[in-house]
Coordinates of C-alpha atoms in Angstrom, one line a residue:
A9 CA -9.0 -4.2 -24.5
R10 CA -9.5 -1.1 -26.4
L11 CA -13.3 -0.6 -26.1
P12 CA -16.2 -2.7 -27.5
N13 CA -16.3 -5.5 -30.1
S14 CA -19.1 -4.1 -32.2
A15 CA -18.7 -6.8 -34.8
N16 CA -19.2 -9.6 -32.4
S17 CA -21.8 -8.9 -29.8
S18 CA -21.2 -12.2 -28.0
S19 CA -18.0 -10.9 -26.6
P20 CA -18.0 -8.1 -24.0
R21 CA -14.3 -7.4 -24.6
P22 CA -13.8 -3.9 -26.2
Q23 CA -12.3 -3.6 -29.6
S24 CA -11.0 -0.1 -30.2
I25 CA -11.7 3.2 -28.4
R26 CA -11.3 4.9 -31.7
A27 CA -13.8 2.8 -33.5
G28 CA -16.4 3.5 -30.7
A29 CA -15.8 7.2 -31.2
R30 CA -17.4 7.0 -34.6
A31 CA -20.8 6.4 -33.0
T32 CA -22.8 9.5 -32.2
S33 CA -25.5 10.0 -29.7
S34 CA -28.7 11.9 -30.1
T35 CA -28.8 12.6 -26.3
T36 CA -26.1 15.3 -26.4
T37 CA -28.6 18.1 -27.0
M38 CA -28.6 21.1 -24.8
A39 CA -30.7 20.7 -21.6
S40 CA -33.1 23.5 -20.9
S41 CA -32.8 23.1 -17.1
P42 CA -30.7 21.3 -14.5
G43 CA -33.5 18.8 -14.1
D44 CA -33.6 18.1 -17.8
W45 CA -29.8 17.8 -17.9
Y46 CA -29.9 15.3 -15.1
Q47 CA -32.6 13.2 -16.8
S48 CA -30.6 13.2 -20.0
L49 CA -27.6 11.6 -18.3
P50 CA -26.8 8.0 -19.4
P51 CA -27.7 5.4 -16.8
V52 CA -24.3 4.3 -15.5
C53 CA -22.9 7.8 -15.0
K54 CA -26.2 9.0 -13.6
A55 CA -26.2 6.2 -11.0
W56 CA -22.5 6.6 -10.1
G57 CA -22.7 10.4 -9.9
T58 CA -25.8 10.3 -7.8
A59 CA -24.2 7.8 -5.4
C60 CA -21.1 10.0 -5.0
M61 CA -23.2 13.0 -4.3
A62 CA -25.4 11.2 -1.8
S63 CA -22.4 9.8 0.0
A64 CA -20.8 13.3 0.2
V65 CA -24.0 14.8 1.6
A66 CA -24.4 11.9 4.1
S67 CA -20.8 12.2 5.2
Q68 CA -20.9 15.9 5.5
L69 CA -24.0 15.6 7.8
G70 CA -22.5 12.8 9.8
M71 CA -25.2 10.4 8.7
I72 CA -23.0 7.5 7.7
D73 CA -19.9 5.8 9.0
L74 CA -17.4 5.7 6.2
S75 CA -15.5 2.8 7.8
M76 CA -18.4 0.6 6.6
F77 CA -17.9 1.5 3.0
H78 CA -14.2 1.8 2.3
W79 CA -12.1 -0.9 0.6
S80 CA -10.7 -3.7 2.9
L81 CA -9.7 -7.0 1.3
P82 CA -9.6 -8.8 4.7
L83 CA -13.2 -7.7 5.5
V84 CA -14.4 -8.7 2.1
I85 CA -12.8 -12.2 2.4
K86 CA -13.2 -13.0 6.1
K87 CA -16.5 -11.3 6.8
F88 CA -18.0 -11.4 3.3
Q89 CA -18.6 -7.6 3.2
I90 CA -18.9 -7.7 -0.5
W91 CA -20.6 -4.4 -0.8
R92 CA -17.2 -2.8 -0.3
L93 CA -16.3 -3.9 -3.9
V94 CA -18.7 -1.2 -5.0
T95 CA -19.1 1.3 -2.3
N96 CA -15.4 2.2 -2.2
F97 CA -15.8 3.7 -5.6
C98 CA -18.9 5.8 -4.6
F99 CA -17.1 8.3 -2.3
L100 CA -15.1 11.1 -3.8
G101 CA -14.6 12.9 -0.5
R102 CA -16.6 15.6 1.3
F103 CA -17.5 18.9 -0.3
S104 CA -14.3 20.5 -1.5
F105 CA -12.6 21.7 -4.7
P106 CA -11.2 18.2 -5.4
F107 CA -14.7 16.7 -5.0
V108 CA -16.1 19.2 -7.5
V109 CA -13.3 18.3 -10.0
R110 CA -13.9 14.6 -9.7
M111 CA -17.7 15.0 -10.2
M112 CA -17.0 17.1 -13.3
M113 CA -14.8 14.3 -14.6
I114 CA -17.8 11.9 -14.3
A115 CA -20.2 14.4 -15.7
R116 CA -18.1 15.4 -18.7
Y117 CA -15.6 12.7 -19.6
G118 CA -17.6 9.7 -18.3
V119 CA -20.8 10.9 -20.0
F120 CA -18.9 11.4 -23.2
L121 CA -17.5 7.9 -23.1
E122 CA -20.9 6.4 -22.3
Q123 CA -22.9 8.4 -24.8
Q124 CA -20.6 8.4 -27.7
T125 CA -17.6 6.0 -27.5
F126 CA -19.9 3.3 -26.0
A127 CA -23.1 4.6 -27.7
G128 CA -25.8 1.9 -27.4
R129 CA -23.4 -0.4 -25.5
T130 CA -24.1 0.4 -21.8
A131 CA -23.1 -3.0 -20.8
D132 CA -19.7 -2.6 -22.4
F133 CA -19.2 0.8 -20.7
L134 CA -20.0 -0.9 -17.4
W135 CA -17.5 -3.7 -18.3
M136 CA -14.9 -1.0 -18.8
L137 CA -15.5 0.4 -15.3
L138 CA -15.3 -3.1 -13.9
I139 CA -12.0 -3.8 -15.5
T140 CA -10.4 -0.5 -14.5
G141 CA -11.9 -0.8 -11.0
G142 CA -10.5 -4.3 -10.8
V143 CA -7.1 -3.0 -11.6
L144 CA -7.3 -0.5 -8.8
L145 CA -8.5 -2.8 -6.0
P146 CA -5.4 -5.0 -5.5
V147 CA -3.0 -2.1 -5.5
P148 CA -3.0 -1.4 -1.7
T149 CA -2.4 -5.1 -1.1
L150 CA 0.4 -5.4 -3.6
F151 CA 2.1 -2.3 -2.2
P152 CA 1.4 -2.3 1.6
S153 CA 4.3 0.2 2.3
V154 CA 2.6 3.0 0.3
S155 CA -0.2 5.0 1.8
F156 CA -3.3 4.8 -0.4
S157 CA -6.7 6.2 0.0
P158 CA -9.2 3.6 1.3
F159 CA -11.6 4.9 -1.4
A160 CA -10.8 4.4 -5.1
G161 CA -13.5 6.5 -6.6
A162 CA -11.2 9.4 -7.3
S163 CA -8.8 7.2 -9.2
L164 CA -11.6 5.6 -11.3
A165 CA -12.9 9.1 -12.2
F166 CA -9.4 10.1 -13.3
A167 CA -9.2 6.9 -15.5
L168 CA -12.2 8.3 -17.4
L169 CA -10.3 11.5 -18.0
Y170 CA -7.3 9.5 -19.2
L171 CA -9.5 7.5 -21.6
W172 CA -11.2 10.6 -22.9
S173 CA -7.8 12.2 -23.6
R174 CA -6.7 9.1 -25.6
E175 CA -10.0 9.2 -27.4
N176 CA -9.6 12.9 -28.4
P177 CA -5.8 13.5 -28.3
N178 CA -5.9 16.5 -30.6
A179 CA -8.9 18.2 -29.1
N180 CA -8.2 21.7 -27.7
T181 CA -9.0 21.9 -24.0
S182 CA -7.8 23.8 -21.0
I183 CA -7.3 23.6 -17.2
M184 CA -9.8 25.7 -15.4
G185 CA -10.1 27.9 -18.5
M186 CA -6.6 29.3 -17.9
V187 CA -4.0 26.9 -19.4
S188 CA -4.7 25.7 -22.9
M189 CA -3.4 22.4 -24.2
K190 CA -4.2 19.4 -26.4
A191 CA -6.4 16.8 -24.7
F192 CA -3.6 14.3 -24.8
Y193 CA -1.7 16.3 -22.2
L194 CA -4.7 17.0 -20.0
P195 CA -4.1 14.2 -17.4
W196 CA -0.6 15.4 -16.8
G197 CA -1.7 18.9 -16.5
M198 CA -4.3 18.0 -14.0
M199 CA -1.7 16.0 -12.0
A200 CA 0.5 19.1 -12.0
L201 CA -2.4 21.2 -10.7
T202 CA -2.9 18.7 -7.9
M203 CA 0.7 19.0 -7.0
V204 CA 0.6 22.9 -7.0
M205 CA -2.4 22.8 -4.7
G206 CA -0.5 20.5 -2.3
G207 CA -2.5 17.4 -2.9
S208 CA -1.4 13.8 -3.5
V209 CA -1.0 12.7 -7.1
V210 CA -1.1 9.0 -6.1
P211 CA -4.9 8.7 -6.9
D212 CA -4.4 10.5 -10.2
F213 CA -1.4 8.3 -11.2
L214 CA -3.4 5.1 -10.3
G215 CA -6.2 6.3 -12.5
V216 CA -3.8 6.8 -15.4
M217 CA -2.3 3.4 -14.8
A218 CA -5.7 1.7 -14.8
G219 CA -6.9 3.6 -17.9
H220 CA -3.7 2.9 -19.7
L221 CA -3.8 -0.9 -19.0
Y222 CA -7.4 -1.0 -20.2
Y223 CA -6.7 1.0 -23.4
F224 CA -3.7 -1.0 -24.5
L225 CA -4.3 -4.5 -23.3

């Protein structure tokens, strides 16, 4: 499932992430203001990023009950709370450094994938998110003894970083402008940063797993 089948539009299954990279987008011009930049964002990343920001603000202000939005398979099946299939990906945490990092992943790597790798194939980009998200959802049920976050948005954002690194393995990049490396190693560098800061690498690892399965299957 390596990104979209451009030769056969009847199939939503991706062809090759490398083939998609040959497409270029005219929307990657420099925005003159934050408003212009926001308006230039592709639709899926714009909607997802906006939802994540809105949920963070509402949570910070105590306006929402997060227990109504997190992932719970029993509640989806028994009480038909199907909105949890989507809303559990729309919360990246309250305002914090990890929240900013995840939002940057969507704004940079997600936008790159949607505008260039999937240029003109918004439905295929959304299909990619559905597949990677579908890989993440059953993990807590399959491994009940492991403590997982009830929200999978952070893992899905990390999957975008992983796919971008596979798309541009030889690109020069850095972590926070301090440690330079090839893009291929960026996911592992970010996981190391998470460990140094005392955070859990489980969401990051799950994102790598979901992105890896999508890229190679």
